[in-house]
Amino acid sequence: MYRSIIEIKRNVPHDLLINLRIVAENAFSNRAGSAKNSSSDPYKFVFKGDEDKFGCLEVGMLELEDKYDFLKQVNSWQWIDDDDPKENCDILKVLAMPVY
């Protein structure tokens, strides 16, 4: 199982939170497939799937990484690979790495 877990800052106003949810859900419904948000917490988005959803999850993350207005509202973003834990990572940390 693969999971992309995005936690939004708790001080984000409700109307902005709704827009962020829409942006995230649209990103994870893409040309590679669709993964639904399985979180019941309004400040946490959990998109998950098995091998058949891997491409969809990857494309969704790529779509969101270019959305600065979205990213500045994110408190944490984790990639979890249940089958290979060494692949787990902090997406925000990866995005902050300089490219030389």
PDB file of N, CA, C and O in Angstrom, residues 64-90:
ATOM      1  N   LEU A  64       0.895  18.769  -7.502  1.00  0.00           N
ATOM      2  CA  LEU A  64       0.832  19.646  -6.334  1.00  0.00           C
ATOM      3  C   LEU A  64       2.148  20.347  -6.041  1.00  0.00           C
ATOM      4  O   LEU A  64       2.154  21.448  -5.490  1.00  0.00           O
ATOM      5  N   GLU A  65       3.265  19.743  -6.402  1.00  0.00           N
ATOM      6  CA  GLU A  65       4.559  20.332  -6.047  1.00  0.00           C
ATOM      7  C   GLU A  65       4.793  21.677  -6.720  1.00  0.00           C
ATOM      8  O   GLU A  65       5.596  22.476  -6.250  1.00  0.00           O
ATOM      9  N   ASP A  66       4.084  21.965  -7.799  1.00  0.00           N
ATOM     10  CA  ASP A  66       4.234  23.239  -8.500  1.00  0.00           C
ATOM     11  C   ASP A  66       3.241  24.295  -8.032  1.00  0.00           C
ATOM     12  O   ASP A  66       3.255  25.414  -8.524  1.00  0.00           O
ATOM     13  N   LYS A  67       2.378  23.954  -7.116  1.00  0.00           N
ATOM     14  CA  LYS A  67       1.339  24.874  -6.651  1.00  0.00           C
ATOM     15  C   LYS A  67       1.781  25.530  -5.339  1.00  0.00           C
ATOM     16  O   LYS A  67       1.466  25.059  -4.256  1.00  0.00           O
ATOM     17  N   TYR A  68       2.496  26.653  -5.484  1.00  0.00           N
ATOM     18  CA  TYR A  68       3.046  27.345  -4.322  1.00  0.00           C
ATOM     19  C   TYR A  68       1.952  27.752  -3.337  1.00  0.00           C
ATOM     20  O   TYR A  68       2.126  27.632  -2.121  1.00  0.00           O
ATOM     21  N   ASP A  69       0.819  28.248  -3.830  1.00  0.00           N
ATOM     22  CA  ASP A  69      -0.261  28.671  -2.934  1.00  0.00           C
ATOM     23  C   ASP A  69      -0.797  27.503  -2.118  1.00  0.00           C
ATOM     24  O   ASP A  69      -1.252  27.687  -0.993  1.00  0.00           O
ATOM     25  N   PHE A  70      -0.744  26.315  -2.673  1.00  0.00           N
ATOM     26  CA  PHE A  70      -1.146  25.118  -1.938  1.00  0.00           C
ATOM     27  C   PHE A  70      -0.065  24.752  -0.916  1.00  0.00           C
ATOM     28  O   PHE A  70      -0.345  24.571   0.259  1.00  0.00           O
ATOM     29  N   LEU A  71       1.171  24.681  -1.372  1.00  0.00           N
ATOM     30  CA  LEU A  71       2.280  24.237  -0.511  1.00  0.00           C
ATOM     31  C   LEU A  71       2.483  25.123   0.709  1.00  0.00           C
ATOM     32  O   LEU A  71       2.831  24.624   1.777  1.00  0.00           O
ATOM     33  N   LYS A  72       2.257  26.424   0.582  1.00  0.00           N
ATOM     34  CA  LYS A  72       2.502  27.288   1.732  1.00  0.00           C
ATOM     35  C   LYS A  72       1.461  27.084   2.842  1.00  0.00           C
ATOM     36  O   LYS A  72       1.667  27.548   3.957  1.00  0.00           O
ATOM     37  N   GLN A  73       0.400  26.336   2.567  1.00  0.00           N
ATOM     38  CA  GLN A  73      -0.614  26.014   3.577  1.00  0.00           C
ATOM     39  C   GLN A  73      -0.405  24.624   4.191  1.00  0.00           C
ATOM     40  O   GLN A  73      -1.147  24.215   5.072  1.00  0.00           O
ATOM     41  N   VAL A  74       0.598  23.905   3.711  1.00  0.00           N
ATOM     42  CA  VAL A  74       0.842  22.531   4.152  1.00  0.00           C
ATOM     43  C   VAL A  74       1.772  22.526   5.366  1.00  0.00           C
ATOM     44  O   VAL A  74       2.847  23.140   5.339  1.00  0.00           O
ATOM     45  N   ASN A  75       1.362  21.816   6.400  1.00  0.00           N
ATOM     46  CA  ASN A  75       2.182  21.657   7.603  1.00  0.00           C
ATOM     47  C   ASN A  75       3.152  20.487   7.460  1.00  0.00           C
ATOM     48  O   ASN A  75       4.310  20.568   7.849  1.00  0.00           O
ATOM     49  N   SER A  76       2.667  19.379   6.900  1.00  0.00           N
ATOM     50  CA  SER A  76       3.539  18.224   6.643  1.00  0.00           C
ATOM     51  C   SER A  76       2.968  17.422   5.481  1.00  0.00           C
ATOM     52  O   SER A  76       1.775  17.465   5.202  1.00  0.00           O
ATOM     53  N   TRP A  77       3.870  16.695   4.813  1.00  0.00           N
ATOM     54  CA  TRP A  77       3.471  15.877   3.667  1.00  0.00           C
ATOM     55  C   TRP A  77       4.389  14.657   3.649  1.00  0.00           C
ATOM     56  O   TRP A  77       5.589  14.787   3.454  1.00  0.00           O
ATOM     57  N   GLN A  78       3.810  13.509   3.871  1.00  0.00           N
ATOM     58  CA  GLN A  78       4.578  12.265   3.957  1.00  0.00           C
ATOM     59  C   GLN A  78       4.206  11.302   2.823  1.00  0.00           C
ATOM     60  O   GLN A  78       3.033  11.185   2.461  1.00  0.00           O
ATOM     61  N   TRP A  79       5.206  10.629   2.298  1.00  0.00           N
ATOM     62  CA  TRP A  79       5.008   9.518   1.381  1.00  0.00           C
ATOM     63  C   TRP A  79       5.307   8.257   2.182  1.00  0.00           C
ATOM     64  O   TRP A  79       6.385   8.147   2.778  1.00  0.00           O
ATOM     65  N   ILE A  80       4.354   7.336   2.215  1.00  0.00           N
ATOM     66  CA  ILE A  80       4.504   6.100   2.974  1.00  0.00           C
ATOM     67  C   ILE A  80       4.381   4.914   2.021  1.00  0.00           C
ATOM     68  O   ILE A  80       3.414   4.815   1.265  1.00  0.00           O
ATOM     69  N   ASP A  81       5.359   4.034   2.064  1.00  0.00           N
ATOM     70  CA  ASP A  81       5.364   2.797   1.288  1.00  0.00           C
ATOM     71  C   ASP A  81       5.381   1.655   2.295  1.00  0.00           C
ATOM     72  O   ASP A  81       6.408   1.375   2.906  1.00  0.00           O
ATOM     73  N   ASP A  82       4.235   1.024   2.498  1.00  0.00           N
ATOM     74  CA  ASP A  82       4.128  -0.043   3.498  1.00  0.00           C
ATOM     75  C   ASP A  82       5.003  -1.252   3.172  1.00  0.00           C
ATOM     76  O   ASP A  82       5.481  -1.930   4.072  1.00  0.00           O
ATOM     77  N   ASP A  83       5.219  -1.515   1.882  1.00  0.00           N
ATOM     78  CA  ASP A  83       6.008  -2.676   1.485  1.00  0.00           C
ATOM     79  C   ASP A  83       7.513  -2.435   1.560  1.00  0.00           C
ATOM     80  O   ASP A  83       8.283  -3.374   1.706  1.00  0.00           O
ATOM     81  N   ASP A  84       7.927  -1.193   1.443  1.00  0.00           N
ATOM     82  CA  ASP A  84       9.352  -0.862   1.446  1.00  0.00           C
ATOM     83  C   ASP A  84       9.568   0.418   2.256  1.00  0.00           C
ATOM     84  O   ASP A  84       9.702   1.509   1.689  1.00  0.00           O
ATOM     85  N   PRO A  85       9.583   0.317   3.579  1.00  0.00           N
ATOM     86  CA  PRO A  85       9.680   1.501   4.444  1.00  0.00           C
ATOM     87  C   PRO A  85      10.885   2.400   4.182  1.00  0.00           C
ATOM     88  O   PRO A  85      10.837   3.585   4.498  1.00  0.00           O
ATOM     89  N   LYS A  86      11.937   1.876   3.588  1.00  0.00           N
ATOM     90  CA  LYS A  86      13.082   2.748   3.303  1.00  0.00           C
ATOM     91  C   LYS A  86      12.747   3.776   2.209  1.00  0.00           C
ATOM     92  O   LYS A  86      13.470   4.744   2.022  1.00  0.00           O
ATOM     93  N   GLU A  87      11.634   3.567   1.518  1.00  0.00           N
ATOM     94  CA  GLU A  87      11.173   4.519   0.505  1.00  0.00           C
ATOM     95  C   GLU A  87      10.324   5.637   1.110  1.00  0.00           C
ATOM     96  O   GLU A  87       9.981   6.596   0.423  1.00  0.00           O
ATOM     97  N   ASN A  88       9.964   5.520   2.391  1.00  0.00           N
ATOM     98  CA  ASN A  88       9.182   6.564   3.046  1.00  0.00           C
ATOM     99  C   ASN A  88       9.982   7.859   3.052  1.00  0.00           C
ATOM    100  O   ASN A  88      11.204   7.840   3.209  1.00  0.00           O
ATOM    101  N   CYS A  89       9.289   8.992   2.881  1.00  0.00           N
ATOM    102  CA  CYS A  89      10.017  10.257   2.907  1.00  0.00           C
ATOM    103  C   CYS A  89       9.098  11.418   3.251  1.00  0.00           C
ATOM    104  O   CYS A  89       7.880  11.331   3.160  1.00  0.00           O
ATOM    105  N   ASP A  90       9.750  12.496   3.627  1.00  0.00           N
ATOM    106  CA  ASP A  90       9.099  13.762   3.904  1.00  0.00           C
ATOM    107  C   ASP A  90       9.123  14.554   2.594  1.00  0.00           C
ATOM    108  O   ASP A  90      10.172  15.036   2.169  1.00  0.00           O
TER     109      ASP A  90
END
